[in-house]
mmCIF file of C-alpha atoms and ligand atoms in Angstrom:
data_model
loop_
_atom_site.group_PDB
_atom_site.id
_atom_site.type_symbol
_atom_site.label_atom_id
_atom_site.label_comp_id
_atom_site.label_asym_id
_atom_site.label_seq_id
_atom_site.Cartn_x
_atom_site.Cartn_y
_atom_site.Cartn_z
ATOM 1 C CA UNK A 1 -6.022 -21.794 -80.139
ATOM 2 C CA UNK A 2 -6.905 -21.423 -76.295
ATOM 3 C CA UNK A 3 -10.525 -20.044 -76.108
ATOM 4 C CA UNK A 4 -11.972 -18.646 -73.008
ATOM 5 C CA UNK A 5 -16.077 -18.066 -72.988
ATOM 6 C CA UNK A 6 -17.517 -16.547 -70.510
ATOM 7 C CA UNK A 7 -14.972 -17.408 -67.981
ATOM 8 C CA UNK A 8 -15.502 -16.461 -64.338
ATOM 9 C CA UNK A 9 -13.212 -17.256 -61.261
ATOM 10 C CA UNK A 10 -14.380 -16.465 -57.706
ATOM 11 C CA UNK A 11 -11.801 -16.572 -55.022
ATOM 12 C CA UNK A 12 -12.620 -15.997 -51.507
ATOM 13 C CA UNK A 13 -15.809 -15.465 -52.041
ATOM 14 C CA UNK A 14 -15.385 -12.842 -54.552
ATOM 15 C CA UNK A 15 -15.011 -12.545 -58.422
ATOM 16 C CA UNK A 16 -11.462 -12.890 -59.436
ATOM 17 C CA UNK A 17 -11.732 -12.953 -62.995
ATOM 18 C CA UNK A 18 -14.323 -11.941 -65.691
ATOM 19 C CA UNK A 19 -16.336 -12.724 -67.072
ATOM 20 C CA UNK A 20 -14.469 -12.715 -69.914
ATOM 21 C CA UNK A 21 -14.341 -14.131 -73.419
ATOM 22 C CA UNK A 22 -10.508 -13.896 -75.346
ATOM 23 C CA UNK A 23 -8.699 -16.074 -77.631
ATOM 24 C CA UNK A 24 -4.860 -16.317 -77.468
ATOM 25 C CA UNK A 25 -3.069 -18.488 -80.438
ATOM 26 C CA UNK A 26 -0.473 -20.624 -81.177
ATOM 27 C CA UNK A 27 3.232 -19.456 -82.896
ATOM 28 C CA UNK A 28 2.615 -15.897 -81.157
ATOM 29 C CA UNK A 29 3.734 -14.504 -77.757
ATOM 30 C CA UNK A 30 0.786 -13.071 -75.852
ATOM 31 C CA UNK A 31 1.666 -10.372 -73.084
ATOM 32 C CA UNK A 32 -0.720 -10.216 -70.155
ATOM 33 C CA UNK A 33 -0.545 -7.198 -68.381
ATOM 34 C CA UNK A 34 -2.601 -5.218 -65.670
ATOM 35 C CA UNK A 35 -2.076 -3.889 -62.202
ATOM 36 C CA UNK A 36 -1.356 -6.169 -59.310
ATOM 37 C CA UNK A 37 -4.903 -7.722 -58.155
ATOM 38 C CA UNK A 38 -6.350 -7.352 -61.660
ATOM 39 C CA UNK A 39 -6.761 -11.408 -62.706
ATOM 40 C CA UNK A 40 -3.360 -11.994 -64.503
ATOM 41 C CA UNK A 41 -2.268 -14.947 -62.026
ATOM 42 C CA UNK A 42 -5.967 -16.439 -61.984
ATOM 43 C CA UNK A 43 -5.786 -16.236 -65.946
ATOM 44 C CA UNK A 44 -2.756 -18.438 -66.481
ATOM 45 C CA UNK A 45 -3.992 -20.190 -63.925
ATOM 46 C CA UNK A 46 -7.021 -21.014 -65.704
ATOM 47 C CA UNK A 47 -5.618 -21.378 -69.283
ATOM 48 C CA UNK A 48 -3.474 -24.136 -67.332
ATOM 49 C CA UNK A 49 -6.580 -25.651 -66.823
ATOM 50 C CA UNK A 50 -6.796 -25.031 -63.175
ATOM 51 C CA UNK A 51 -10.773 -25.282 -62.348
ATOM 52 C CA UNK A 52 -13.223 -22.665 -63.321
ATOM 53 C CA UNK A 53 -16.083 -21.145 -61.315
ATOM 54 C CA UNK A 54 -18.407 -20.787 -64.644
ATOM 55 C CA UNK A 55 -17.884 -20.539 -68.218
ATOM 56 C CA UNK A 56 -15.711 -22.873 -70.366
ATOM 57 C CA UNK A 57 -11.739 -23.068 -71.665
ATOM 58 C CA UNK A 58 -11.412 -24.499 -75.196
ATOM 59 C CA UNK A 59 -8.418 -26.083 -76.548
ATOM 60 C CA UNK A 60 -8.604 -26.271 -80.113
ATOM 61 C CA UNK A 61 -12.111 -26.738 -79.852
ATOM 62 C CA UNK A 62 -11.792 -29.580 -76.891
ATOM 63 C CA UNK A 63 -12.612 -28.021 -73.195
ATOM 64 C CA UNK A 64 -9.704 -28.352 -71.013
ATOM 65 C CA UNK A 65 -12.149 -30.068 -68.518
ATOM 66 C CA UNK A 66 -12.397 -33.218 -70.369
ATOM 67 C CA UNK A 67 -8.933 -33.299 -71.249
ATOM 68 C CA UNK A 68 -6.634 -36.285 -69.489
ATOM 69 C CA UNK A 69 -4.441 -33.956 -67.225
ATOM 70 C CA UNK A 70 -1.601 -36.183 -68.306
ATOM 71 C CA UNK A 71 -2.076 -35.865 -71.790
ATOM 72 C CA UNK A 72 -2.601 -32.210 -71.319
ATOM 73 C CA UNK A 73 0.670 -31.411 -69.486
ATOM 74 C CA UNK A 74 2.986 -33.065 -72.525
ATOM 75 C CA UNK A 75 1.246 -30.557 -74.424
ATOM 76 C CA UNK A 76 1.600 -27.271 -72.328
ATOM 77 C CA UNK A 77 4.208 -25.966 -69.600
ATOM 78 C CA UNK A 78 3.894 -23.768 -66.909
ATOM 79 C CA UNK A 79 6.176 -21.584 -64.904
ATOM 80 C CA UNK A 80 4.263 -20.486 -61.992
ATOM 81 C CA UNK A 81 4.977 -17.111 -59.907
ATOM 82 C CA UNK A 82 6.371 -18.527 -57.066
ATOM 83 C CA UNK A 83 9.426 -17.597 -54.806
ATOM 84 C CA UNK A 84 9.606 -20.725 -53.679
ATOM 85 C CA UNK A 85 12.793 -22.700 -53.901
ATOM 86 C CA UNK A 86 12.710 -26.081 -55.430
ATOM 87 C CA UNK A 87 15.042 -28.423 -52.496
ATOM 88 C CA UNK A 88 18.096 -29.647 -53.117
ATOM 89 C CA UNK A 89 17.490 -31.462 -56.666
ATOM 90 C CA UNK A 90 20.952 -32.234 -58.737
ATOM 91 C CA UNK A 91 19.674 -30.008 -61.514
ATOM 92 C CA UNK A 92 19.805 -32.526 -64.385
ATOM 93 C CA UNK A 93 17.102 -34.598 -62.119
ATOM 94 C CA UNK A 94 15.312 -31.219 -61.746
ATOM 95 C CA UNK A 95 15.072 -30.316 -65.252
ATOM 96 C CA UNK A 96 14.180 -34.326 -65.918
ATOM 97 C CA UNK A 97 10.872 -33.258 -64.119
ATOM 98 C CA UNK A 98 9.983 -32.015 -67.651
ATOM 99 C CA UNK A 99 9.614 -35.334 -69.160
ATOM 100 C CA UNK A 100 7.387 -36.787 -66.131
ATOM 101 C CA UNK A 101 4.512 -36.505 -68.430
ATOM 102 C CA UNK A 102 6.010 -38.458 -71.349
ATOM 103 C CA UNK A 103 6.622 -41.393 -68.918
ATOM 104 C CA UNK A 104 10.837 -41.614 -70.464
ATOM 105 C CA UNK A 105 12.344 -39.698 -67.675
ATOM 106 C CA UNK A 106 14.785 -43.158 -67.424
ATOM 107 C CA UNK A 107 15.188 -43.126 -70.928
ATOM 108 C CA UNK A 108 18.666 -42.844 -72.583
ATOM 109 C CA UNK A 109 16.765 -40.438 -74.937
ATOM 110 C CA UNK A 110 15.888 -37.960 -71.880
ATOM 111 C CA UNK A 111 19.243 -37.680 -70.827
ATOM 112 C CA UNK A 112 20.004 -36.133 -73.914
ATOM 113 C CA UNK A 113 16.839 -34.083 -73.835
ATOM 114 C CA UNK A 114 17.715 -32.844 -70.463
ATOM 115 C CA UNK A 115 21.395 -31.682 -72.123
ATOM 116 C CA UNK A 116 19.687 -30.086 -74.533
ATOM 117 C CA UNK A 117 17.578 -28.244 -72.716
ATOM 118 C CA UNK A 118 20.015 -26.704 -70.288
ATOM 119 C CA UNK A 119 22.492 -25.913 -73.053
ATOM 120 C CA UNK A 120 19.192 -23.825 -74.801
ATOM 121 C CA UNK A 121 18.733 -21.900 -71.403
ATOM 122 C CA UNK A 122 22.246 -21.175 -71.059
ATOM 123 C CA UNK A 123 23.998 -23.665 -68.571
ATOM 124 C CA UNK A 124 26.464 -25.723 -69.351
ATOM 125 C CA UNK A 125 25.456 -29.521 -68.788
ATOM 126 C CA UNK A 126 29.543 -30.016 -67.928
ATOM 127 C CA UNK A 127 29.073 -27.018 -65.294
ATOM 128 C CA UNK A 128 25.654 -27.396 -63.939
ATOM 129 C CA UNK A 129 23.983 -30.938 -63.974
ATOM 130 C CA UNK A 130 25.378 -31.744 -60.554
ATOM 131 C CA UNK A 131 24.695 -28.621 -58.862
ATOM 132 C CA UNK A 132 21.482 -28.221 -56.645
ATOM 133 C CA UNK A 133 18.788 -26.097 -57.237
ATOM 134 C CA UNK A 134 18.881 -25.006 -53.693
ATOM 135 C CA UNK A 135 22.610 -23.300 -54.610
ATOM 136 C CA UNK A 136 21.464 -21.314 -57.925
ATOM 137 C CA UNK A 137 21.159 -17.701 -58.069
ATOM 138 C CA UNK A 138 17.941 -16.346 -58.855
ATOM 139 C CA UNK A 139 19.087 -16.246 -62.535
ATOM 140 C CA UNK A 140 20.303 -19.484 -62.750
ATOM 141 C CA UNK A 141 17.359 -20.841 -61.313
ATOM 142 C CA UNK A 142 15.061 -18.960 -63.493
ATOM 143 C CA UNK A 143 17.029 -20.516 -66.460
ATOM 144 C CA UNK A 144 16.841 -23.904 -64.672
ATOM 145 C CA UNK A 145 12.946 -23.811 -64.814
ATOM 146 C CA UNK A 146 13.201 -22.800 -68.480
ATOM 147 C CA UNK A 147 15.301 -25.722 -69.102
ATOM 148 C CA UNK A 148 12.700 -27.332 -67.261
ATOM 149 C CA UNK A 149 9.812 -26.260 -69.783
ATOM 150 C CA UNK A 150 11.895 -26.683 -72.266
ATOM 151 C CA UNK A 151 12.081 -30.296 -72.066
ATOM 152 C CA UNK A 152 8.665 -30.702 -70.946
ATOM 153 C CA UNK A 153 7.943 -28.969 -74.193
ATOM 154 C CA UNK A 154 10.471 -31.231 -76.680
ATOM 155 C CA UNK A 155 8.856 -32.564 -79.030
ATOM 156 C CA UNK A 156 6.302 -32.028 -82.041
ATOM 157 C CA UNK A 157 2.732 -30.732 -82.340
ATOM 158 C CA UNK A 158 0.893 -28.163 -80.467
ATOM 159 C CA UNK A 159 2.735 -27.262 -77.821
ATOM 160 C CA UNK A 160 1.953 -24.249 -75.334
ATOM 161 C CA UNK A 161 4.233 -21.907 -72.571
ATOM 162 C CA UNK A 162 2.290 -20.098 -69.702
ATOM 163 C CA UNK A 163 4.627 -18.239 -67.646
ATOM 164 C CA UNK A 164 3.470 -15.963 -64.501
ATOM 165 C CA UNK A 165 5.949 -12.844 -63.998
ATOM 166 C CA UNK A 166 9.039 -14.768 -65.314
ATOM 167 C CA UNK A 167 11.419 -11.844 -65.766
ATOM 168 C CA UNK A 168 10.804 -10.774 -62.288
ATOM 169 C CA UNK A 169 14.322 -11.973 -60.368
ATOM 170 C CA UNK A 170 16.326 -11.343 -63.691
ATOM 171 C CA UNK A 171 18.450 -8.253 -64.656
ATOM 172 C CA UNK A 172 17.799 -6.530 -67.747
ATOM 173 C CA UNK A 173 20.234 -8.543 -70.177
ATOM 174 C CA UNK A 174 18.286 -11.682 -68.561
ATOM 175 C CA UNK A 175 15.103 -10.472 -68.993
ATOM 176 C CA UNK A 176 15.755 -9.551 -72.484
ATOM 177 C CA UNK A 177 17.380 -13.111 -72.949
ATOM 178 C CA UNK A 178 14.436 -14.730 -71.179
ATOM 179 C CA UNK A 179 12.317 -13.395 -74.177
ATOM 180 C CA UNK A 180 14.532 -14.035 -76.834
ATOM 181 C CA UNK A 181 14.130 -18.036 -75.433
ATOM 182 C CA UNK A 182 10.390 -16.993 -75.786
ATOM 183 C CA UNK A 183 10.267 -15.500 -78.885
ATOM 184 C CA UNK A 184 12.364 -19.322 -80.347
ATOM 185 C CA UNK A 185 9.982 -21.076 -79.172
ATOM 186 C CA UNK A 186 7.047 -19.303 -80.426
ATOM 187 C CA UNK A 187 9.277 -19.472 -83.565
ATOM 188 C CA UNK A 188 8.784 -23.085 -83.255
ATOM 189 C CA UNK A 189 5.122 -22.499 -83.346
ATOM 190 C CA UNK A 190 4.626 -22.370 -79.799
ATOM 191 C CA UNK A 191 2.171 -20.478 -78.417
ATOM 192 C CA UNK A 192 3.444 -18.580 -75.620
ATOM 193 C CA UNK A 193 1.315 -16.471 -72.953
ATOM 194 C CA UNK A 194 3.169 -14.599 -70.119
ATOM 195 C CA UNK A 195 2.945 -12.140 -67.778
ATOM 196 C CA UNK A 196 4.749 -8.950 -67.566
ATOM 197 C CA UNK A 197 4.963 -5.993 -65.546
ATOM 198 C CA UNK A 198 7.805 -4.588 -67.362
ATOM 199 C CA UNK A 199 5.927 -2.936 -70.122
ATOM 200 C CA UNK A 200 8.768 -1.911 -72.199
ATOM 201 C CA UNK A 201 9.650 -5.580 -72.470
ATOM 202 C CA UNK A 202 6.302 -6.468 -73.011
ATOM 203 C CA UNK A 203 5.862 -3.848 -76.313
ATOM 204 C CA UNK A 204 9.186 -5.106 -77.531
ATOM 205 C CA UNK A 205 8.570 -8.765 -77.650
ATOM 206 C CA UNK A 206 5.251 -9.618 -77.420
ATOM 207 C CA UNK A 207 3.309 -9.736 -80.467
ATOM 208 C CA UNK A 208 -0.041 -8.931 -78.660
ATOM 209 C CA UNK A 209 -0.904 -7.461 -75.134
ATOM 210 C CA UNK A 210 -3.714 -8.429 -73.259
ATOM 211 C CA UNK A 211 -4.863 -5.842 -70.895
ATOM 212 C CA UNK A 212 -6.879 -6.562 -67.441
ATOM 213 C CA UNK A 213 -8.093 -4.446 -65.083
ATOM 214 C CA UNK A 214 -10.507 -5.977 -62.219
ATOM 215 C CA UNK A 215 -10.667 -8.765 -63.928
ATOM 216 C CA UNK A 216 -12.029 -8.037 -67.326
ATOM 217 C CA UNK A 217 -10.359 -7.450 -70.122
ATOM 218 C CA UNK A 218 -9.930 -4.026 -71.710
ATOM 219 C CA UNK A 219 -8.329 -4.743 -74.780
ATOM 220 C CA UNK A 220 -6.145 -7.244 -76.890
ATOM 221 C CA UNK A 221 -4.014 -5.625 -79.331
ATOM 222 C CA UNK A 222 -0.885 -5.871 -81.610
ATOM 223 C CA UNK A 223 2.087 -4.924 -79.490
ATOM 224 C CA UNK A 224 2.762 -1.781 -82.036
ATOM 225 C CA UNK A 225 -0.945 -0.698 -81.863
ATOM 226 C CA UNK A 226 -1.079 -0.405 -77.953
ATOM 227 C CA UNK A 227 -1.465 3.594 -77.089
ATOM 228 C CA UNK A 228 -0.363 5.804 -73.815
ATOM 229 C CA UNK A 229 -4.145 5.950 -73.428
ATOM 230 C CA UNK A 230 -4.596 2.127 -73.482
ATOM 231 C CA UNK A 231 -1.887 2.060 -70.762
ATOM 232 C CA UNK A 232 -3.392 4.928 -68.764
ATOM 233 C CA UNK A 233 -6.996 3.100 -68.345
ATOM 234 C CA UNK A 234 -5.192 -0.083 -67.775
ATOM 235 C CA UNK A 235 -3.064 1.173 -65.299
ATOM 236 C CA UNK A 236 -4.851 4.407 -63.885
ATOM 237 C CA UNK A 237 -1.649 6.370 -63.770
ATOM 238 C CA UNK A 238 -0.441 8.625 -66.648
ATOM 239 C CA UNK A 239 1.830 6.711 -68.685
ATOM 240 C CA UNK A 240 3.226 7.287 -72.214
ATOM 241 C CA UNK A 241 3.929 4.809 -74.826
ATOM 242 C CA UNK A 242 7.481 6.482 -76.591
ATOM 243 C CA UNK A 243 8.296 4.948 -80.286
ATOM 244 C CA UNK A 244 11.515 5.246 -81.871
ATOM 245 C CA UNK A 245 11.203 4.952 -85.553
ATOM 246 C CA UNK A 246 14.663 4.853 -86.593
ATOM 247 C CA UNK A 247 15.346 1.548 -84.056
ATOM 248 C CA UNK A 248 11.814 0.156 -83.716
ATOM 249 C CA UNK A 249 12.191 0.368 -79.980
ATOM 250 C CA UNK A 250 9.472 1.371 -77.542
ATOM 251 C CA UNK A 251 9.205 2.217 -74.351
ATOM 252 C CA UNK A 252 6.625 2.694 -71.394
ATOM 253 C CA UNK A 253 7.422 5.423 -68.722
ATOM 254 C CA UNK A 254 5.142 7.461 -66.727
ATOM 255 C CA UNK A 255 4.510 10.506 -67.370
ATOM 256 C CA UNK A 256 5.350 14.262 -65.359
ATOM 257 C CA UNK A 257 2.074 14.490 -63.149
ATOM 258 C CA UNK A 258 1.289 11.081 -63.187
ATOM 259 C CA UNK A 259 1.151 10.673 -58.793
ATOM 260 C CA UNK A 260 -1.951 13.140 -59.365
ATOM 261 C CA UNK A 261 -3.378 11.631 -62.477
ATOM 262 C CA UNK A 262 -3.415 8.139 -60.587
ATOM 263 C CA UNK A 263 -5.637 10.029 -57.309
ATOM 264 C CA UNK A 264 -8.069 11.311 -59.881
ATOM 265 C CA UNK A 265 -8.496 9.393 -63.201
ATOM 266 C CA UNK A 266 -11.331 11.140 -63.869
ATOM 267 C CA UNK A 267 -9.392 14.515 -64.326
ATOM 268 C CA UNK A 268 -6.383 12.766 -65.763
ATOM 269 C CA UNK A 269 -8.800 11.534 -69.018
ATOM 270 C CA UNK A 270 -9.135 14.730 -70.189
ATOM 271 C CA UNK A 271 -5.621 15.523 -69.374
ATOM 272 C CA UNK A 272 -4.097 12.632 -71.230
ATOM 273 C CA UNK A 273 -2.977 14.701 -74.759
ATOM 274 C CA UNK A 274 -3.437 12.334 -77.925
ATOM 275 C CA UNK A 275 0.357 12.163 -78.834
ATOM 276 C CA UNK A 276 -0.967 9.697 -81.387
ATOM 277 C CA UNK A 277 0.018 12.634 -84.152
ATOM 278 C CA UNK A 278 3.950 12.378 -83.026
ATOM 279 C CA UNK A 279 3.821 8.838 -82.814
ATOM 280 C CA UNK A 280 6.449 6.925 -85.525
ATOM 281 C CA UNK A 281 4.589 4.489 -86.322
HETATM 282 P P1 ADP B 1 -2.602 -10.519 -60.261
HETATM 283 O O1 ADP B 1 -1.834 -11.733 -60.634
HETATM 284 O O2 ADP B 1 -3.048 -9.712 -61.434
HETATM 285 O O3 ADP B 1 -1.898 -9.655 -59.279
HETATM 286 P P2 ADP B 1 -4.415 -12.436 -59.067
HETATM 287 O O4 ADP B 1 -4.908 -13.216 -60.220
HETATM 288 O O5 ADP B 1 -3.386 -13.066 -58.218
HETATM 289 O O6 ADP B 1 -3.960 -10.987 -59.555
HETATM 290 O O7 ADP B 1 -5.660 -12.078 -58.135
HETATM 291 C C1 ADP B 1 -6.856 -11.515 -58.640
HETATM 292 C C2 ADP B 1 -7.767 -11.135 -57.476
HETATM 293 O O8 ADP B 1 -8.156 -12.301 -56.780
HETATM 294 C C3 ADP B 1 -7.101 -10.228 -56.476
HETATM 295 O O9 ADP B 1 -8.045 -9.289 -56.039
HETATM 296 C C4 ADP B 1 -6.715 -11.170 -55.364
HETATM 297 O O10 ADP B 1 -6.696 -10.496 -54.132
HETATM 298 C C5 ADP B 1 -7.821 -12.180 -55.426
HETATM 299 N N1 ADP B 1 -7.373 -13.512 -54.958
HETATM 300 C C6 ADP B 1 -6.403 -14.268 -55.501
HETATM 301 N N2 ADP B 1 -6.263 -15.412 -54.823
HETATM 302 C C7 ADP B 1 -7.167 -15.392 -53.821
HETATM 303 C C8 ADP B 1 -7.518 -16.275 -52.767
HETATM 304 N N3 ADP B 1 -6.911 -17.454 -52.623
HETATM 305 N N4 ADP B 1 -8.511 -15.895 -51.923
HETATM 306 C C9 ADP B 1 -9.131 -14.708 -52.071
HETATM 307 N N5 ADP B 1 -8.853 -13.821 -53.036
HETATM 308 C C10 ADP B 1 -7.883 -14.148 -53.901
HETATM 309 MG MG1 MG B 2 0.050 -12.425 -60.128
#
């Protein structure tokens, strides 16, 4: 488990994050969302272990802050938000970068990691290890820093994934994939914590949502417990949580009005009907 007490990040002068207190566990896919500005980036940030104004970050009852970085990053991978291209890294090398931590990246055992790897994020070693990162699509680039994280992650033990808006340059078979890598890993007993601004996805796959707003957190919940109202305060537009019963699919979508609910969330409260009743739940 990954405890936060009393966490506080300033940035610039100003308070970023909390404080906050939450607890996110292993063998479970966590779901941060929030509106831009509202802490998600300085959250996986810290649960990375990136430093802390005040407050504490627990691993397993250890704080991250006295934990060997080195020893830390064989245990957890990140995949920043970043639109930054990697340069032009033969892609086996660049997914190799996973195993810098475990000190065999010239091992004949990491090779075969590294195969491994790209074959679980869908690109074939025969097809791809040669190629640069600079020449991927966005896709393929996204699944190269999977494969990356992947074989960072190879191995036994507790293991985490923090990824920052990963679905963001993918289409909607990719994104869906993208979780589907997620959800094997957590399957694994992984703990993975993301972010997500497609909220659909996030109710789908996750099996808890964190909402933030300003920096706090609102509420932690089971994916199939999260309500339109949740969503509304989270969000301060007018959106509506839609459950399928027959397929077990939900959706988020906003709802008719919602441009004036979002100027005036005080009169969009009492607006908000409970459509808890017609929920199939
Ligand atoms: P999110 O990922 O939810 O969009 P962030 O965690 O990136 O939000 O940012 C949280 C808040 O901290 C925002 O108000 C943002 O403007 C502010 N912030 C982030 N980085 C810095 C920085 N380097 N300097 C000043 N303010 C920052
Ligand atoms: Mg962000």
């Amino acid at each position: 488990m990954i405890a936060l007490e009393q966490v506080t990040v300033a940035r610039g002068g100003r308070v970023a994050l909390g404080p906050i207190d939450l607890r996110v566990r292993r063998g479970r896919i966590t779901a941060i969302i929030g509106p831009s500005g509202a802490g998600k980036s300085t959250l996986i940030a810290a649960l990375a272990g990136a430093p802390i104004t005040s407050g504490a970050v627990l691993c397993d009852g250890v704080a991250l802050a006295s934990r060997a970085p080195r020893e830390w990053a064989r245990t957890r991978a990140v995949l920043a938000q970043s639109a930054e291209r990697p340069f032009a890294f033969a892609l086996s090398d660049f997914v190799a970068l996973g195993r810098l931590p475990h000190g065999d990246r010239e091992h004949p055992r990491a090779r075969e990691i590294v195969e491994r790897s790209m074959r679980w994020a869908g690109l074939d070693p025969g097809r791809f290890a040669q190629r640069t990162v600079d020449t991927l699509s966005g896709g393929e680039l996204q699944r190269a820093q999977l494969a990356r994280v992947r074989a960072q992650l190879h191995g036994e033990g507790p293991r985490w994934l923090l990824l920052d808006e990963p679905t963001t340059h993918l289409d909607l078979p990719l994104q869906h994939a993208l979780l589907e890598r997620c959800a094997s890993l957590r399957d694994e007993g992984v703990g993975v914590v993301l972010v997500l601004h497609e909220l659909s996805l996030a109710l789908q796959w996750a099996d808890e949502l964190l909402l933030l707003r300003g920096g706090r957190a609102l509420a932690q919940r089971a994916a199939s417990e999260v309500t339109s109202e949740d969503l509304t305060e989270c969000f301060g537009a007018r959106l509506a949580v839609v459950r399928d019963a027959a397929s077990g699919l939900s959706m988020v979508t906003v709802a008719r009005g919602a441009s004036t609910a979002a100027a005036n969330p005080q009169r969009q409260q009492g607006e908000t009907h409970d459509d808890r009743s017609d929920d199939h739940r």
